[in-house]
């Protein structure tokens, strides 16, 4: 699954990334995706790896944004969950934001062994309700002590109508993490929620 590949690269630091020079004057790319019910902006130097252009995005989709560096990349992963989908409801009765966070934080689509590996190495730095622009949600910062060095991660969760969203960002602890975190929050601040395109199904299944 694409999610597993992203998480392994993302958290274990399999790809180094060095470039810390992000221009505040950089033009922005606008993405509008009705599969995930979201329109947002990010710097044009970031590379979009869109995994939501598949025909079926009924329960879960994710999107990866890569920030090019001199020697590699850093990525931001955006996860979308359809909270009305039977697959999601089988694991989460997401009546509140906290319900959704508790379920999503458990990495429901990761294998148990990989899930346990990540949680064992995680140290929670802070977590609290927050608002970024006019988007209300919950944020969490944590650290991972890995063989290739310490990593810092940032999660942001929000629910809009019947959709749950998680933004996951990770970088090397310290300068690199602090450099890109404001850029990630600026991206979240541009979120505009649009109607989700319903997948067409045969009439006999409706």
PDB file of C-alpha atoms in Angstrom:
ATOM      1  CA  UNK A   1       0.000   0.000   0.000  1.00  0.00           C
ATOM      2  CA  UNK A   2       1.252   3.476  -0.838  1.00  0.00           C
ATOM      3  CA  UNK A   3       0.672   4.596   2.741  1.00  0.00           C
ATOM      4  CA  UNK A   4       3.167   2.067   4.092  1.00  0.00           C
ATOM      5  CA  UNK A   5       5.834   3.106   1.570  1.00  0.00           C
ATOM      6  CA  UNK A   6       5.350   6.772   2.414  1.00  0.00           C
ATOM      7  CA  UNK A   7       5.537   6.160   6.182  1.00  0.00           C
ATOM      8  CA  UNK A   8       8.732   4.091   5.952  1.00  0.00           C
ATOM      9  CA  UNK A   9      10.537   6.702   3.832  1.00  0.00           C
ATOM     10  CA  UNK A  10       9.024   9.532   5.790  1.00  0.00           C
ATOM     11  CA  UNK A  11       9.840   8.449   9.332  1.00  0.00           C
ATOM     12  CA  UNK A  12      12.920   6.308   8.972  1.00  0.00           C
ATOM     13  CA  UNK A  13      14.710   8.962   6.946  1.00  0.00           C
ATOM     14  CA  UNK A  14      15.516   6.611   4.095  1.00  0.00           C
ATOM     15  CA  UNK A  15      16.001   9.661   1.874  1.00  0.00           C
ATOM     16  CA  UNK A  16      18.213  12.530   3.127  1.00  0.00           C
ATOM     17  CA  UNK A  17      17.103  16.090   2.581  1.00  0.00           C
ATOM     18  CA  UNK A  18      19.310  19.105   3.070  1.00  0.00           C
ATOM     19  CA  UNK A  19      18.059  22.201   1.278  1.00  0.00           C
ATOM     20  CA  UNK A  20      16.650  24.664   3.811  1.00  0.00           C
ATOM     21  CA  UNK A  21      16.233  27.658   1.491  1.00  0.00           C
ATOM     22  CA  UNK A  22      12.505  28.147   0.905  1.00  0.00           C
ATOM     23  CA  UNK A  23      11.702  31.584  -0.457  1.00  0.00           C
ATOM     24  CA  UNK A  24       8.788  33.363   1.196  1.00  0.00           C
ATOM     25  CA  UNK A  25       8.133  35.062  -2.144  1.00  0.00           C
ATOM     26  CA  UNK A  26       7.766  31.787  -4.016  1.00  0.00           C
ATOM     27  CA  UNK A  27       4.614  31.487  -6.185  1.00  0.00           C
ATOM     28  CA  UNK A  28       1.979  29.026  -5.051  1.00  0.00           C
ATOM     29  CA  UNK A  29       0.416  26.054  -6.808  1.00  0.00           C
ATOM     30  CA  UNK A  30      -3.335  25.609  -6.352  1.00  0.00           C
ATOM     31  CA  UNK A  31      -4.740  22.087  -6.119  1.00  0.00           C
ATOM     32  CA  UNK A  32      -8.469  21.408  -6.198  1.00  0.00           C
ATOM     33  CA  UNK A  33      -9.413  17.776  -5.690  1.00  0.00           C
ATOM     34  CA  UNK A  34     -13.063  16.776  -5.437  1.00  0.00           C
ATOM     35  CA  UNK A  35     -12.106  13.198  -4.533  1.00  0.00           C
ATOM     36  CA  UNK A  36     -10.935  14.421  -1.131  1.00  0.00           C
ATOM     37  CA  UNK A  37     -13.116  17.526  -0.941  1.00  0.00           C
ATOM     38  CA  UNK A  38     -10.225  19.919  -0.636  1.00  0.00           C
ATOM     39  CA  UNK A  39      -8.618  22.895  -2.348  1.00  0.00           C
ATOM     40  CA  UNK A  40      -5.315  24.227  -1.060  1.00  0.00           C
ATOM     41  CA  UNK A  41      -2.055  25.949  -2.010  1.00  0.00           C
ATOM     42  CA  UNK A  42       1.616  25.098  -1.627  1.00  0.00           C
ATOM     43  CA  UNK A  43       4.945  26.451  -2.998  1.00  0.00           C
ATOM     44  CA  UNK A  44       5.506  25.667  -6.669  1.00  0.00           C
ATOM     45  CA  UNK A  45       8.854  24.025  -5.901  1.00  0.00           C
ATOM     46  CA  UNK A  46       7.041  21.274  -4.017  1.00  0.00           C
ATOM     47  CA  UNK A  47       6.291  18.233  -6.159  1.00  0.00           C
ATOM     48  CA  UNK A  48       2.823  16.747  -5.989  1.00  0.00           C
ATOM     49  CA  UNK A  49       2.510  12.963  -6.073  1.00  0.00           C
ATOM     50  CA  UNK A  50      -1.248  12.637  -6.391  1.00  0.00           C
ATOM     51  CA  UNK A  51      -2.593   9.218  -5.494  1.00  0.00           C
ATOM     52  CA  UNK A  52      -6.226  10.329  -5.548  1.00  0.00           C
ATOM     53  CA  UNK A  53      -6.789  10.329  -9.293  1.00  0.00           C
ATOM     54  CA  UNK A  54      -7.820   6.685  -9.133  1.00  0.00           C
ATOM     55  CA  UNK A  55     -11.443   5.846  -9.882  1.00  0.00           C
ATOM     56  CA  UNK A  56     -12.326   4.710  -6.378  1.00  0.00           C
ATOM     57  CA  UNK A  57     -11.625   6.837  -3.329  1.00  0.00           C
ATOM     58  CA  UNK A  58     -14.609   5.753  -1.290  1.00  0.00           C
ATOM     59  CA  UNK A  59     -12.995   5.220   2.107  1.00  0.00           C
ATOM     60  CA  UNK A  60      -9.408   6.471   2.139  1.00  0.00           C
ATOM     61  CA  UNK A  61      -6.953   8.367  -0.056  1.00  0.00           C
ATOM     62  CA  UNK A  62      -3.612  10.035   0.510  1.00  0.00           C
ATOM     63  CA  UNK A  63      -1.447  12.564  -1.261  1.00  0.00           C
ATOM     64  CA  UNK A  64       2.284  13.140  -0.938  1.00  0.00           C
ATOM     65  CA  UNK A  65       3.988  16.495  -1.459  1.00  0.00           C
ATOM     66  CA  UNK A  66       7.757  16.330  -1.862  1.00  0.00           C
ATOM     67  CA  UNK A  67       9.998  19.293  -1.100  1.00  0.00           C
ATOM     68  CA  UNK A  68      13.127  19.008  -3.277  1.00  0.00           C
ATOM     69  CA  UNK A  69      16.511  19.399  -1.599  1.00  0.00           C
ATOM     70  CA  UNK A  70      20.127  19.502  -2.710  1.00  0.00           C
ATOM     71  CA  UNK A  71      20.623  15.848  -1.793  1.00  0.00           C
ATOM     72  CA  UNK A  72      17.116  14.487  -1.498  1.00  0.00           C
ATOM     73  CA  UNK A  73      13.559  15.277  -0.540  1.00  0.00           C
ATOM     74  CA  UNK A  74      11.248  15.861   2.365  1.00  0.00           C
ATOM     75  CA  UNK A  75       7.564  14.988   2.146  1.00  0.00           C
ATOM     76  CA  UNK A  76       4.255  16.076   3.601  1.00  0.00           C
ATOM     77  CA  UNK A  77       1.510  13.450   3.586  1.00  0.00           C
ATOM     78  CA  UNK A  78      -2.163  14.392   3.516  1.00  0.00           C
ATOM     79  CA  UNK A  79      -4.598  11.631   4.464  1.00  0.00           C
ATOM     80  CA  UNK A  80      -8.336  11.749   3.731  1.00  0.00           C
ATOM     81  CA  UNK A  81     -10.976   9.489   5.312  1.00  0.00           C
ATOM     82  CA  UNK A  82     -14.644   9.246   4.335  1.00  0.00           C
ATOM     83  CA  UNK A  83     -16.248   8.908   7.753  1.00  0.00           C
ATOM     84  CA  UNK A  84     -19.512   7.640   6.214  1.00  0.00           C
ATOM     85  CA  UNK A  85     -17.845   4.710   4.489  1.00  0.00           C
ATOM     86  CA  UNK A  86     -18.635   1.264   6.009  1.00  0.00           C
ATOM     87  CA  UNK A  87     -14.933   0.330   6.053  1.00  0.00           C
ATOM     88  CA  UNK A  88     -14.095   3.359   8.192  1.00  0.00           C
ATOM     89  CA  UNK A  89     -17.183   2.981  10.377  1.00  0.00           C
ATOM     90  CA  UNK A  90     -16.269  -0.627  11.120  1.00  0.00           C
ATOM     91  CA  UNK A  91     -13.274   0.651  13.060  1.00  0.00           C
ATOM     92  CA  UNK A  92     -14.274   4.151  14.095  1.00  0.00           C
ATOM     93  CA  UNK A  93     -17.499   5.626  15.396  1.00  0.00           C
ATOM     94  CA  UNK A  94     -16.145   9.090  14.684  1.00  0.00           C
ATOM     95  CA  UNK A  95     -18.770  11.278  16.320  1.00  0.00           C
ATOM     96  CA  UNK A  96     -16.184  13.766  17.577  1.00  0.00           C
ATOM     97  CA  UNK A  97     -12.770  15.010  16.562  1.00  0.00           C
ATOM     98  CA  UNK A  98     -11.209  13.096  19.464  1.00  0.00           C
ATOM     99  CA  UNK A  99     -12.885   9.887  18.300  1.00  0.00           C
ATOM    100  CA  UNK A 100     -11.333  10.351  14.878  1.00  0.00           C
ATOM    101  CA  UNK A 101      -7.888  11.219  16.260  1.00  0.00           C
ATOM    102  CA  UNK A 102      -7.783   8.190  18.560  1.00  0.00           C
ATOM    103  CA  UNK A 103      -8.668   5.917  15.658  1.00  0.00           C
ATOM    104  CA  UNK A 104      -6.381   7.541  13.067  1.00  0.00           C
ATOM    105  CA  UNK A 105      -3.448   7.794  15.494  1.00  0.00           C
ATOM    106  CA  UNK A 106      -3.610   4.028  15.768  1.00  0.00           C
ATOM    107  CA  UNK A 107      -2.524   3.791  12.098  1.00  0.00           C
ATOM    108  CA  UNK A 108      -5.453   1.542  11.106  1.00  0.00           C
ATOM    109  CA  UNK A 109      -4.005   0.620   7.705  1.00  0.00           C
ATOM    110  CA  UNK A 110      -0.456  -0.202   8.842  1.00  0.00           C
ATOM    111  CA  UNK A 111       0.700  -3.753   9.657  1.00  0.00           C
ATOM    112  CA  UNK A 112       0.808  -4.386  13.404  1.00  0.00           C
ATOM    113  CA  UNK A 113       4.568  -5.024  13.512  1.00  0.00           C
ATOM    114  CA  UNK A 114       5.399  -1.731  11.779  1.00  0.00           C
ATOM    115  CA  UNK A 115       2.834   0.066  13.942  1.00  0.00           C
ATOM    116  CA  UNK A 116       4.437  -1.283  17.122  1.00  0.00           C
ATOM    117  CA  UNK A 117       7.920  -0.330  15.907  1.00  0.00           C
ATOM    118  CA  UNK A 118       6.892   3.277  15.377  1.00  0.00           C
ATOM    119  CA  UNK A 119       5.022   3.664  18.667  1.00  0.00           C
ATOM    120  CA  UNK A 120       7.861   2.146  20.694  1.00  0.00           C
ATOM    121  CA  UNK A 121      10.266   4.770  19.382  1.00  0.00           C
ATOM    122  CA  UNK A 122       7.905   7.730  19.736  1.00  0.00           C
ATOM    123  CA  UNK A 123       8.121  10.436  22.391  1.00  0.00           C
ATOM    124  CA  UNK A 124       5.194  12.865  22.544  1.00  0.00           C
ATOM    125  CA  UNK A 125       6.388  16.467  22.951  1.00  0.00           C
ATOM    126  CA  UNK A 126       3.013  18.236  22.962  1.00  0.00           C
ATOM    127  CA  UNK A 127      -0.553  17.812  21.786  1.00  0.00           C
ATOM    128  CA  UNK A 128      -3.458  20.223  22.057  1.00  0.00           C
ATOM    129  CA  UNK A 129      -6.506  21.637  20.272  1.00  0.00           C
ATOM    130  CA  UNK A 130      -5.623  24.462  17.923  1.00  0.00           C
ATOM    131  CA  UNK A 131      -6.774  26.608  15.032  1.00  0.00           C
ATOM    132  CA  UNK A 132      -4.692  27.321  11.942  1.00  0.00           C
ATOM    133  CA  UNK A 133      -6.306  30.217  10.165  1.00  0.00           C
ATOM    134  CA  UNK A 134     -10.000  29.394  10.300  1.00  0.00           C
ATOM    135  CA  UNK A 135      -9.389  25.624  10.449  1.00  0.00           C
ATOM    136  CA  UNK A 136     -10.095  24.160  13.888  1.00  0.00           C
ATOM    137  CA  UNK A 137      -8.384  20.911  14.784  1.00  0.00           C
ATOM    138  CA  UNK A 138      -5.786  19.190  16.948  1.00  0.00           C
ATOM    139  CA  UNK A 139      -2.012  19.245  16.605  1.00  0.00           C
ATOM    140  CA  UNK A 140       0.705  17.013  18.003  1.00  0.00           C
ATOM    141  CA  UNK A 141       4.485  17.213  17.949  1.00  0.00           C
ATOM    142  CA  UNK A 142       6.615  14.182  18.680  1.00  0.00           C
ATOM    143  CA  UNK A 143      10.123  12.786  18.353  1.00  0.00           C
ATOM    144  CA  UNK A 144      11.379   9.484  17.025  1.00  0.00           C
ATOM    145  CA  UNK A 145      14.723   8.115  18.117  1.00  0.00           C
ATOM    146  CA  UNK A 146      15.910   6.125  15.116  1.00  0.00           C
ATOM    147  CA  UNK A 147      19.178   4.499  14.081  1.00  0.00           C
ATOM    148  CA  UNK A 148      19.851   7.208  11.497  1.00  0.00           C
ATOM    149  CA  UNK A 149      19.296   9.941  14.047  1.00  0.00           C
ATOM    150  CA  UNK A 150      16.456  11.706  15.849  1.00  0.00           C
ATOM    151  CA  UNK A 151      13.435  12.829  13.867  1.00  0.00           C
ATOM    152  CA  UNK A 152      10.629  15.253  14.707  1.00  0.00           C
ATOM    153  CA  UNK A 153       7.070  14.903  13.479  1.00  0.00           C
ATOM    154  CA  UNK A 154       4.022  17.129  13.328  1.00  0.00           C
ATOM    155  CA  UNK A 155       0.431  15.926  12.963  1.00  0.00           C
ATOM    156  CA  UNK A 156      -2.671  18.016  12.369  1.00  0.00           C
ATOM    157  CA  UNK A 157      -6.177  16.531  12.444  1.00  0.00           C
ATOM    158  CA  UNK A 158      -9.492  18.093  11.524  1.00  0.00           C
ATOM    159  CA  UNK A 159     -13.018  16.977  10.662  1.00  0.00           C
ATOM    160  CA  UNK A 160     -15.124  18.793   8.099  1.00  0.00           C
ATOM    161  CA  UNK A 161     -18.671  17.514   7.562  1.00  0.00           C
ATOM    162  CA  UNK A 162     -18.289  13.761   6.982  1.00  0.00           C
ATOM    163  CA  UNK A 163     -14.586  13.825   6.126  1.00  0.00           C
ATOM    164  CA  UNK A 164     -11.573  13.411   8.387  1.00  0.00           C
ATOM    165  CA  UNK A 165      -8.158  14.809   7.458  1.00  0.00           C
ATOM    166  CA  UNK A 166      -4.662  14.238   8.810  1.00  0.00           C
ATOM    167  CA  UNK A 167      -1.563  16.148   7.732  1.00  0.00           C
ATOM    168  CA  UNK A 168       1.701  14.424   8.634  1.00  0.00           C
ATOM    169  CA  UNK A 169       5.099  16.127   8.411  1.00  0.00           C
ATOM    170  CA  UNK A 170       8.498  14.861   9.553  1.00  0.00           C
ATOM    171  CA  UNK A 171      12.093  16.060   9.393  1.00  0.00           C
ATOM    172  CA  UNK A 172      15.432  15.745  11.125  1.00  0.00           C
ATOM    173  CA  UNK A 173      15.295  17.118  14.638  1.00  0.00           C
ATOM    174  CA  UNK A 174      16.206  20.775  15.034  1.00  0.00           C
ATOM    175  CA  UNK A 175      16.946  23.237  12.236  1.00  0.00           C
ATOM    176  CA  UNK A 176      15.418  21.229   9.430  1.00  0.00           C
ATOM    177  CA  UNK A 177      12.176  20.561  11.278  1.00  0.00           C
ATOM    178  CA  UNK A 178      11.810  24.158  12.463  1.00  0.00           C
ATOM    179  CA  UNK A 179      12.519  25.514   8.967  1.00  0.00           C
ATOM    180  CA  UNK A 180       9.713  23.715   7.181  1.00  0.00           C
ATOM    181  CA  UNK A 181       7.060  23.587   9.913  1.00  0.00           C
ATOM    182  CA  UNK A 182       5.844  27.163   9.217  1.00  0.00           C
ATOM    183  CA  UNK A 183       5.544  26.297   5.514  1.00  0.00           C
ATOM    184  CA  UNK A 184       3.389  23.277   6.343  1.00  0.00           C
ATOM    185  CA  UNK A 185       1.140  25.388   8.579  1.00  0.00           C
ATOM    186  CA  UNK A 186       0.828  28.002   5.829  1.00  0.00           C
ATOM    187  CA  UNK A 187      -0.383  25.247   3.517  1.00  0.00           C
ATOM    188  CA  UNK A 188      -2.986  24.116   6.059  1.00  0.00           C
ATOM    189  CA  UNK A 189      -4.128  27.718   6.448  1.00  0.00           C
ATOM    190  CA  UNK A 190      -5.105  27.770   2.751  1.00  0.00           C
ATOM    191  CA  UNK A 191      -7.445  24.768   3.073  1.00  0.00           C
ATOM    192  CA  UNK A 192     -10.858  25.315   1.517  1.00  0.00           C
ATOM    193  CA  UNK A 193     -13.339  22.472   1.758  1.00  0.00           C
ATOM    194  CA  UNK A 194     -15.342  21.727  -1.370  1.00  0.00           C
ATOM    195  CA  UNK A 195     -18.106  19.196  -2.151  1.00  0.00           C
ATOM    196  CA  UNK A 196     -16.795  15.640  -2.363  1.00  0.00           C
ATOM    197  CA  UNK A 197     -17.495  13.935  -5.673  1.00  0.00           C
ATOM    198  CA  UNK A 198     -19.544  10.824  -5.061  1.00  0.00           C
ATOM    199  CA  UNK A 199     -18.443   7.726  -6.897  1.00  0.00           C
ATOM    200  CA  UNK A 200     -20.978   6.377  -9.380  1.00  0.00           C
ATOM    201  CA  UNK A 201     -22.294   2.924  -8.603  1.00  0.00           C
ATOM    202  CA  UNK A 202     -24.836   0.706 -10.402  1.00  0.00           C
ATOM    203  CA  UNK A 203     -28.414   1.558  -9.499  1.00  0.00           C
ATOM    204  CA  UNK A 204     -29.021  -1.949  -8.122  1.00  0.00           C
ATOM    205  CA  UNK A 205     -26.383  -1.320  -5.437  1.00  0.00           C
ATOM    206  CA  UNK A 206     -27.990   1.892  -4.252  1.00  0.00           C
TER     207      UNK A 206
END
